[in-house]
PDB file of N, CA and C in Angstrom:
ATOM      1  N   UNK S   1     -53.791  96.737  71.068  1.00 96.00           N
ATOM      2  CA  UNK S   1     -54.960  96.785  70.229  1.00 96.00           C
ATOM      3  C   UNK S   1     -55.969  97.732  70.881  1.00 96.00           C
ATOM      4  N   UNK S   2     -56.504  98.510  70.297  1.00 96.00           N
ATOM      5  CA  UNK S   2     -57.376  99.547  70.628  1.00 96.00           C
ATOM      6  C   UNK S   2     -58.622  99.141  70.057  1.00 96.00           C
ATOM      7  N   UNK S   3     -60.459  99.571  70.380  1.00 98.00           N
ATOM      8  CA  UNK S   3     -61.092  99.818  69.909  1.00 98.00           C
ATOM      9  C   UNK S   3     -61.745 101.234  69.973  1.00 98.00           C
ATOM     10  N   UNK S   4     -61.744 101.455  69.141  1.00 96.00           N
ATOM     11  CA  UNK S   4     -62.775 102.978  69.317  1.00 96.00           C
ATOM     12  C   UNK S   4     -64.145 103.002  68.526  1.00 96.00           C
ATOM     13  N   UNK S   5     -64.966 103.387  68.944  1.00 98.00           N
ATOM     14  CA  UNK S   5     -66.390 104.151  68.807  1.00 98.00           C
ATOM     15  C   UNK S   5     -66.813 105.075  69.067  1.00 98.00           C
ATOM     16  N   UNK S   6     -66.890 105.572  67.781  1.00 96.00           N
ATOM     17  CA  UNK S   6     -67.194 106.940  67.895  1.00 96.00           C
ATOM     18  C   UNK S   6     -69.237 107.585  67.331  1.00 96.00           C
ATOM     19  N   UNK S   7     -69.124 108.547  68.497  1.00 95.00           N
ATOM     20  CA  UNK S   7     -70.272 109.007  68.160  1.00 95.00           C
ATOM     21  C   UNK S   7     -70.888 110.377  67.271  1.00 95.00           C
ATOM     22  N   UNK S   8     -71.797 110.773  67.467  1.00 92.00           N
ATOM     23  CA  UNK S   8     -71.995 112.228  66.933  1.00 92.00           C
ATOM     24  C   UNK S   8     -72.153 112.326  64.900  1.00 92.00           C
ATOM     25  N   UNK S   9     -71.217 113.266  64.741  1.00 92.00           N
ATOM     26  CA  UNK S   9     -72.049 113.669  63.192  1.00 92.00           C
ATOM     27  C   UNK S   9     -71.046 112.304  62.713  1.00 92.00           C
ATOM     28  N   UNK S  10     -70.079 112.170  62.750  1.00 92.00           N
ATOM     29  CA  UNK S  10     -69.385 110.692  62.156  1.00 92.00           C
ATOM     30  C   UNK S  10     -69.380 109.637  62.734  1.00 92.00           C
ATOM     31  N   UNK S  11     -70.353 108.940  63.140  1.00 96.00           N
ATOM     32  CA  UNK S  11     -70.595 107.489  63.917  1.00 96.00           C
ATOM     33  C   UNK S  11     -69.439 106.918  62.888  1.00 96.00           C
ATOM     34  N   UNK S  12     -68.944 106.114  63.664  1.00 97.00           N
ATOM     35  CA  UNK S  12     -68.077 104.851  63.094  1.00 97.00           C
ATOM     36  C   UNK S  12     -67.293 104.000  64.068  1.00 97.00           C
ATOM     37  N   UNK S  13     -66.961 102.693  64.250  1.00 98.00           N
ATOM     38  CA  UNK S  13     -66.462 101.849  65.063  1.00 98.00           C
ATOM     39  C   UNK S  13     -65.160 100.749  64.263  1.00 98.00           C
ATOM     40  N   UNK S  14     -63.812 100.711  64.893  1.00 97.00           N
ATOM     41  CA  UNK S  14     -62.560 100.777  64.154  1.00 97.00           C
ATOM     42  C   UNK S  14     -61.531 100.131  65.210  1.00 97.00           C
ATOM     43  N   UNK S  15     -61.170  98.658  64.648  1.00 98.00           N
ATOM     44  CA  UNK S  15     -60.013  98.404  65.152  1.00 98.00           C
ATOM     45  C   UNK S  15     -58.384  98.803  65.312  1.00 98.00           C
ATOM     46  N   UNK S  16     -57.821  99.494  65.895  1.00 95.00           N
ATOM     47  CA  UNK S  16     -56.499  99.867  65.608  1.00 95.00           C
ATOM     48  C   UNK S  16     -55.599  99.244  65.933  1.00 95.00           C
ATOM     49  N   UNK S  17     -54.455  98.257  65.658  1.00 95.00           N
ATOM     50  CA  UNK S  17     -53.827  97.858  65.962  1.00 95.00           C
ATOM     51  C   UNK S  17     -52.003  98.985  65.590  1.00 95.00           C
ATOM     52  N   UNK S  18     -51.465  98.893  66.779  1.00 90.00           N
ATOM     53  CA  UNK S  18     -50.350  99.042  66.735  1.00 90.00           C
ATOM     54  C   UNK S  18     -48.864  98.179  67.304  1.00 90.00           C
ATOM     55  N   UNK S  19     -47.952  97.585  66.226  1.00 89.00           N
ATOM     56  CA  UNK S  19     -47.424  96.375  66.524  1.00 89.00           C
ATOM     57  C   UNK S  19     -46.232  96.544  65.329  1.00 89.00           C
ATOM     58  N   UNK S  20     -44.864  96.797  66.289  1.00 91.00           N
ATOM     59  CA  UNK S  20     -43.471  96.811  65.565  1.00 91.00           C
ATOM     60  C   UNK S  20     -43.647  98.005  64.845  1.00 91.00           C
ATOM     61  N   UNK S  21     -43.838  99.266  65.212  1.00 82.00           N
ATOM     62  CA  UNK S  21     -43.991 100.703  64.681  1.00 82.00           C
ATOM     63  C   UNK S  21     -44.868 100.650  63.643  1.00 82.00           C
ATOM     64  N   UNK S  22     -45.840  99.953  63.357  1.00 88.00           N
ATOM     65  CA  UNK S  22     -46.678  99.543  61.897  1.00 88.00           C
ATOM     66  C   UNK S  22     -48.164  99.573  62.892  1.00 88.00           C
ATOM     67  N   UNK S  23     -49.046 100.992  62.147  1.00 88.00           N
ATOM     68  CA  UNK S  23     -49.986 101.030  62.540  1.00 88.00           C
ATOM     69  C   UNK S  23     -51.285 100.110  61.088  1.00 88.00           C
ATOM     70  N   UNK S  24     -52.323  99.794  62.232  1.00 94.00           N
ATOM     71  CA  UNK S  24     -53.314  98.432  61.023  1.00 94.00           C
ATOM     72  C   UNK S  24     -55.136  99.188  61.346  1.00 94.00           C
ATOM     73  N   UNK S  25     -55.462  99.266  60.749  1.00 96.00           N
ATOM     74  CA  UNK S  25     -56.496 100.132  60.731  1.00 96.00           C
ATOM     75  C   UNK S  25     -58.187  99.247  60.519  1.00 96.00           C
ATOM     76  N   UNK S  26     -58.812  98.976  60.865  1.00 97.00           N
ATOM     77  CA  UNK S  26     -59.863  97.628  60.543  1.00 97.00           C
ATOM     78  C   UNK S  26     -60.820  98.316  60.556  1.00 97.00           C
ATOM     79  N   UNK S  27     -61.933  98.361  60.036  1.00 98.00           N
ATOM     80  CA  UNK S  27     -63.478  98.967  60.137  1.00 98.00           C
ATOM     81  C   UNK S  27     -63.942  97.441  61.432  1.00 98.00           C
ATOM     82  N   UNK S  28     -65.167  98.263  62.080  1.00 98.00           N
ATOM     83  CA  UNK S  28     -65.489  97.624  63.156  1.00 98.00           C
ATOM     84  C   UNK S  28     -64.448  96.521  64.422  1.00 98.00           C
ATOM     85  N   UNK S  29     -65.074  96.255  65.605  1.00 98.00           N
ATOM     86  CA  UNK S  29     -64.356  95.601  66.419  1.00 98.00           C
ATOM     87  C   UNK S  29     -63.914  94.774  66.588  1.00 98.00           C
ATOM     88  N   UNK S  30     -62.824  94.298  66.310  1.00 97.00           N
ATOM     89  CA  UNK S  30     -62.039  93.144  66.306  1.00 97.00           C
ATOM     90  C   UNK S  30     -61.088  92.309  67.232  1.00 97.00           C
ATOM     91  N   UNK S  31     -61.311  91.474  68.155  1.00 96.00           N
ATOM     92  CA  UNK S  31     -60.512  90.814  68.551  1.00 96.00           C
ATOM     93  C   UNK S  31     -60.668  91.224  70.229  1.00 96.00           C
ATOM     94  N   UNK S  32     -59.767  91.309  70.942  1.00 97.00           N
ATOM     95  CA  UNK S  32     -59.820  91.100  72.324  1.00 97.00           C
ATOM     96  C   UNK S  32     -59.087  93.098  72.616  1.00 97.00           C
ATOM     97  N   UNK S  33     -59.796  93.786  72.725  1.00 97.00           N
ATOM     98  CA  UNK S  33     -58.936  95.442  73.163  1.00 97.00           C
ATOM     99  C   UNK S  33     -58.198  95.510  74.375  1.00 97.00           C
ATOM    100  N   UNK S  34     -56.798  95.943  73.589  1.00 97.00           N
ATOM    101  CA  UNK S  34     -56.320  96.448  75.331  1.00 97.00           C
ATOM    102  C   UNK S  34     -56.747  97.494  76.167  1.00 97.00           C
ATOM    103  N   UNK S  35     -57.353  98.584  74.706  1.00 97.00           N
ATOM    104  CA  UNK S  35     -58.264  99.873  75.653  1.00 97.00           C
ATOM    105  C   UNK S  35     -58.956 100.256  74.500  1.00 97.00           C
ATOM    106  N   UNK S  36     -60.129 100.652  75.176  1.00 97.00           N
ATOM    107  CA  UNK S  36     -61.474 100.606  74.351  1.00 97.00           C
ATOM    108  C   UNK S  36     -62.015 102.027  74.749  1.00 97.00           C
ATOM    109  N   UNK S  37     -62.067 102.783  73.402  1.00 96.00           N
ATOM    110  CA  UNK S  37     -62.407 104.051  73.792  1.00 96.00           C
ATOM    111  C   UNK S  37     -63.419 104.287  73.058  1.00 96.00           C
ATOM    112  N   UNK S  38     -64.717 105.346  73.257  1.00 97.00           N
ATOM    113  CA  UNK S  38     -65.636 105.800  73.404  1.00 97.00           C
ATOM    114  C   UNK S  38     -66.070 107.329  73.319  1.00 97.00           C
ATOM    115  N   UNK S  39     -66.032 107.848  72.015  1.00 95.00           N
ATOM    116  CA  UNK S  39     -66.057 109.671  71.991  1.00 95.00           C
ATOM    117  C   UNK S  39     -66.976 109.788  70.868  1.00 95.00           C
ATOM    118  N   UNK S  40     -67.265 111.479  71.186  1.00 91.00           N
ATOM    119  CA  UNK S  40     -67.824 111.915  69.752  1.00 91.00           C
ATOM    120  C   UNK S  40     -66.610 111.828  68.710  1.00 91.00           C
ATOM    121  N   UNK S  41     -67.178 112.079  67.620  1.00 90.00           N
ATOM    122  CA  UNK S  41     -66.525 112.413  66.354  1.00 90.00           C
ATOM    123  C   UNK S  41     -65.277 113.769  66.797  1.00 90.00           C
ATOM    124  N   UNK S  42     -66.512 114.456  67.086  1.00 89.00           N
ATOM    125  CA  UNK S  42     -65.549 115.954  66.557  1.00 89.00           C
ATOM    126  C   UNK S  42     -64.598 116.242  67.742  1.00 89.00           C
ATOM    127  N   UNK S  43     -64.833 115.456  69.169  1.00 87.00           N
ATOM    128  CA  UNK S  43     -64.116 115.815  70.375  1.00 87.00           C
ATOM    129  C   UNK S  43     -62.941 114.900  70.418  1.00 87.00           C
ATOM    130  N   UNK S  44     -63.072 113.695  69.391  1.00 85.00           N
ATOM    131  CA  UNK S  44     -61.497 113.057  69.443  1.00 85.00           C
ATOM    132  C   UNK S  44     -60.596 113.435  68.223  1.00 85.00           C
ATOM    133  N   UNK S  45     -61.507 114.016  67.406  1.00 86.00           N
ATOM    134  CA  UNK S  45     -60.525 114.905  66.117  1.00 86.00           C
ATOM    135  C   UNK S  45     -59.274 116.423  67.098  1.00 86.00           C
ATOM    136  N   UNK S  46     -60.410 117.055  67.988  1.00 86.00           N
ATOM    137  CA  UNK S  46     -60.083 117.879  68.917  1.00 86.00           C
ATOM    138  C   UNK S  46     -58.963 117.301  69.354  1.00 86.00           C
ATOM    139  N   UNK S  47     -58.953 116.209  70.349  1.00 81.00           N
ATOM    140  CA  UNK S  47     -57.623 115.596  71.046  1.00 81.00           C
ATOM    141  C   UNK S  47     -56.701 115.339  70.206  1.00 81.00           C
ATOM    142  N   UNK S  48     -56.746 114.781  68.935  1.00 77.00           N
ATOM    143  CA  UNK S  48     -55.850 114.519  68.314  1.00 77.00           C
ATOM    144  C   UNK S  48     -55.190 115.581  67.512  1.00 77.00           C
ATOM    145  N   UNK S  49     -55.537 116.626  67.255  1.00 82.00           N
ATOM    146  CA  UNK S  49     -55.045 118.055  66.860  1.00 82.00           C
ATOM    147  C   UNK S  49     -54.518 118.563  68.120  1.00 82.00           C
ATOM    148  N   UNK S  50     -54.373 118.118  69.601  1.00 80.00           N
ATOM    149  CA  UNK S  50     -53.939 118.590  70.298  1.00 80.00           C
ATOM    150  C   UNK S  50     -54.683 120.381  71.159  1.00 80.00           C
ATOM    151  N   UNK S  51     -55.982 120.413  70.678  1.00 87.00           N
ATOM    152  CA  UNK S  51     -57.004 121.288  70.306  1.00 87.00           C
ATOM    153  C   UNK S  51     -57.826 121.226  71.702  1.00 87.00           C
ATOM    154  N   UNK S  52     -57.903 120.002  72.152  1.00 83.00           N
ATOM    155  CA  UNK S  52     -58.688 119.433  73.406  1.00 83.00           C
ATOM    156  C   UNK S  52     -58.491 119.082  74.555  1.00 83.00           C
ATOM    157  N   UNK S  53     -58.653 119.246  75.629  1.00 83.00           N
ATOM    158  CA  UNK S  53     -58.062 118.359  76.782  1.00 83.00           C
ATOM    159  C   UNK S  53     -58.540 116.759  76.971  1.00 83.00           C
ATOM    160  N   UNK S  54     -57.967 116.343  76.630  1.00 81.00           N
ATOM    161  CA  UNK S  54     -58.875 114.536  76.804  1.00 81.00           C
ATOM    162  C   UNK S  54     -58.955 114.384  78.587  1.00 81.00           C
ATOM    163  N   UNK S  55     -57.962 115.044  79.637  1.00 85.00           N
ATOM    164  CA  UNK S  55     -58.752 114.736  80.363  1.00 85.00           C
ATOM    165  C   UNK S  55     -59.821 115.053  81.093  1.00 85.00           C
ATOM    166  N   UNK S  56     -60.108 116.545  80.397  1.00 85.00           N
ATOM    167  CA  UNK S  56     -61.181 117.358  80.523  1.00 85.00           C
ATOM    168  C   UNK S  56     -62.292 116.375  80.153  1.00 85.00           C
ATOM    169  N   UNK S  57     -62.302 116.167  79.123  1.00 85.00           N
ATOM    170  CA  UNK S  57     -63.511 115.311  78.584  1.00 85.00           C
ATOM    171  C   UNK S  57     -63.623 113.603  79.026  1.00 85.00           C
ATOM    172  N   UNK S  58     -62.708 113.466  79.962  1.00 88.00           N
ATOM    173  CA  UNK S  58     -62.674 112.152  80.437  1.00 88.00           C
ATOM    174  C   UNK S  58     -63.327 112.300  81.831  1.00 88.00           C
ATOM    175  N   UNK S  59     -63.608 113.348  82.294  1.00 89.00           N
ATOM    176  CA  UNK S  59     -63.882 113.854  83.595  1.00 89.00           C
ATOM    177  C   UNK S  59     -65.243 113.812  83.273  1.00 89.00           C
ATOM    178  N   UNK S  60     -65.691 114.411  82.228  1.00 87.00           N
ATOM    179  CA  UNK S  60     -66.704 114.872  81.940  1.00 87.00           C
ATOM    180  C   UNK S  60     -67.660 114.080  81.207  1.00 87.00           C
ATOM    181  N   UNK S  61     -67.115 112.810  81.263  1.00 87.00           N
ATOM    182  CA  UNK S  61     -67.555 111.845  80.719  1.00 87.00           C
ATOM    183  C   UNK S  61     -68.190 111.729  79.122  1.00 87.00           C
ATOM    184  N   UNK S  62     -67.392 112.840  78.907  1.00 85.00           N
ATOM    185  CA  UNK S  62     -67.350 113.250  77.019  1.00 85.00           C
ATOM    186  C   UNK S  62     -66.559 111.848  76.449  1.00 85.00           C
ATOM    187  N   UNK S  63     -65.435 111.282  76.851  1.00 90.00           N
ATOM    188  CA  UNK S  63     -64.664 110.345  76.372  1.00 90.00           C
ATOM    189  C   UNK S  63     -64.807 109.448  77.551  1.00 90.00           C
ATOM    190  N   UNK S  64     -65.104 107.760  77.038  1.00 95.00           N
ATOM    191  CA  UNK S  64     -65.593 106.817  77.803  1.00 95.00           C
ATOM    192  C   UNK S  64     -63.755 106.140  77.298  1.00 95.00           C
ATOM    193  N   UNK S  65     -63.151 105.592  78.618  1.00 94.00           N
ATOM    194  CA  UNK S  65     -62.347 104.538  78.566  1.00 94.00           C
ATOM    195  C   UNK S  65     -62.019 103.329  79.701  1.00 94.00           C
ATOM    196  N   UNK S  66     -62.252 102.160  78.712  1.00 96.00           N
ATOM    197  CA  UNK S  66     -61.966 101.026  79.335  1.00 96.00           C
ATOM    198  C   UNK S  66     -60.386 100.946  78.988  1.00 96.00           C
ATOM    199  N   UNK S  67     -59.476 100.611  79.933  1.00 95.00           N
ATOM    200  CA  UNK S  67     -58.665  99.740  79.945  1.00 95.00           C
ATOM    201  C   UNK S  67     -57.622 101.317  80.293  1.00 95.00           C
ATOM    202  N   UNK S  68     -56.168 100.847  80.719  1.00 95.00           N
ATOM    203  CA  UNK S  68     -55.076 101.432  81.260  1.00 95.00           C
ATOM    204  C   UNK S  68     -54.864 103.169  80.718  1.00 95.00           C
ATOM    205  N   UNK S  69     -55.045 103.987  80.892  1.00 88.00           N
ATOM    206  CA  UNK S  69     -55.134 105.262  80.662  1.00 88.00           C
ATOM    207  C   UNK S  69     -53.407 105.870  79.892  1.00 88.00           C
ATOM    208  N   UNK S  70     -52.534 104.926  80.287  1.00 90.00           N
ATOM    209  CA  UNK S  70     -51.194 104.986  79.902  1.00 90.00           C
ATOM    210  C   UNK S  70     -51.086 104.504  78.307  1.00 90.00           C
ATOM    211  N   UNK S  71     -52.133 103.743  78.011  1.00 91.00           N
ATOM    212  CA  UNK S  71     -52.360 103.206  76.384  1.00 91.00           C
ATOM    213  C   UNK S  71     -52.995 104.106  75.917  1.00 91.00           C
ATOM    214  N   UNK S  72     -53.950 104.979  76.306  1.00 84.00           N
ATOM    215  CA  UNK S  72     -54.835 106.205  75.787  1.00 84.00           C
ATOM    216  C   UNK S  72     -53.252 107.618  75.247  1.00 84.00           C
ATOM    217  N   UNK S  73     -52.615 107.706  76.354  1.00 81.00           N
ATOM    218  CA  UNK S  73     -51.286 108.852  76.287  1.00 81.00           C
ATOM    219  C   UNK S  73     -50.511 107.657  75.370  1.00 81.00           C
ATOM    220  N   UNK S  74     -50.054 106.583  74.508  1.00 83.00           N
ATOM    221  CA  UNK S  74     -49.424 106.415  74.009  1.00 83.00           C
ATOM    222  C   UNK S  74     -49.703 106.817  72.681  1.00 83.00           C
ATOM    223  N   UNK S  75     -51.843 106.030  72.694  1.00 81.00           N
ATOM    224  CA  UNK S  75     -51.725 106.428  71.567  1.00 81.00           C
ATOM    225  C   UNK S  75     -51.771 107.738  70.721  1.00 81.00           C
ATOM    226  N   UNK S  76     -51.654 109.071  71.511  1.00 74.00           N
ATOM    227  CA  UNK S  76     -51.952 110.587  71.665  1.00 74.00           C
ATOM    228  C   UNK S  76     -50.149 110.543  70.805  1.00 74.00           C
ATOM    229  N   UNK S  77     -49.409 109.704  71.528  1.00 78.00           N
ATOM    230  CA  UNK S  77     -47.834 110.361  71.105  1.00 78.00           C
ATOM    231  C   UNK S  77     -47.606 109.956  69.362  1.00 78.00           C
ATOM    232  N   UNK S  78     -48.754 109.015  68.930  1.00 75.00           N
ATOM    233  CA  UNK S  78     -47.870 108.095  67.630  1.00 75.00           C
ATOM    234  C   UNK S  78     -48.501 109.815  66.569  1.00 75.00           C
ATOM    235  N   UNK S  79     -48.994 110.526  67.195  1.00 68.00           N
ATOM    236  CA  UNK S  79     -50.015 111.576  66.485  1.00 68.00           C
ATOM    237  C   UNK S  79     -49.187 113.191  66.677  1.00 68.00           C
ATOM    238  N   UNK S  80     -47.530 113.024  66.505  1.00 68.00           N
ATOM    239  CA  UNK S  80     -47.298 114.464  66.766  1.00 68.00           C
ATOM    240  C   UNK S  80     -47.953 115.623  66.307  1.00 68.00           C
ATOM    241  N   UNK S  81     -48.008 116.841  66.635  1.00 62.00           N
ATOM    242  CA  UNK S  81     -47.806 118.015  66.139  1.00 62.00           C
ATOM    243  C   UNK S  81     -47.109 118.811  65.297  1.00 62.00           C
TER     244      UNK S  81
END
């Protein structure tokens, strides 16, 4: 279970659950996160187009994450190119 919050020109905050290849999508935070992430809008659209370095911006404290950094790279893979 993921939470994300996002900042900048698209504020919005979104539960993601992923469970038995079936991704679940929730408006606001729900439940207990295994990793809880923290970006602008337009810099996690960036990562997810593969456009960005996330750990550039994790350095840089552009992208805030709580919890195992190995759940952040999983959820990067469900998002090919």
């Amino acid at each position: 279970m993921y939470h994300f919050t996002f900042t900048g020109r698209e504020p919005a905050a979104a539960t993601v659950e992923i469970r038995d290849k079936a991704l679940t999508v929730r408006d606001g935070l729900h439940g207990a996160a295994d990793c809880a992430i923290t970006a602008d809008s337009d810099r996690w659209m960036g990562f997810l187009r593969k456009e960005r370095s996330i750990v550039w911006a994790i350095v840089r404290r552009k992208v805030r994450v709580k919890g195992p950094l190995r759940l952040l790279t999983a959820f990067g893979r469900c998002f090919p190119s």
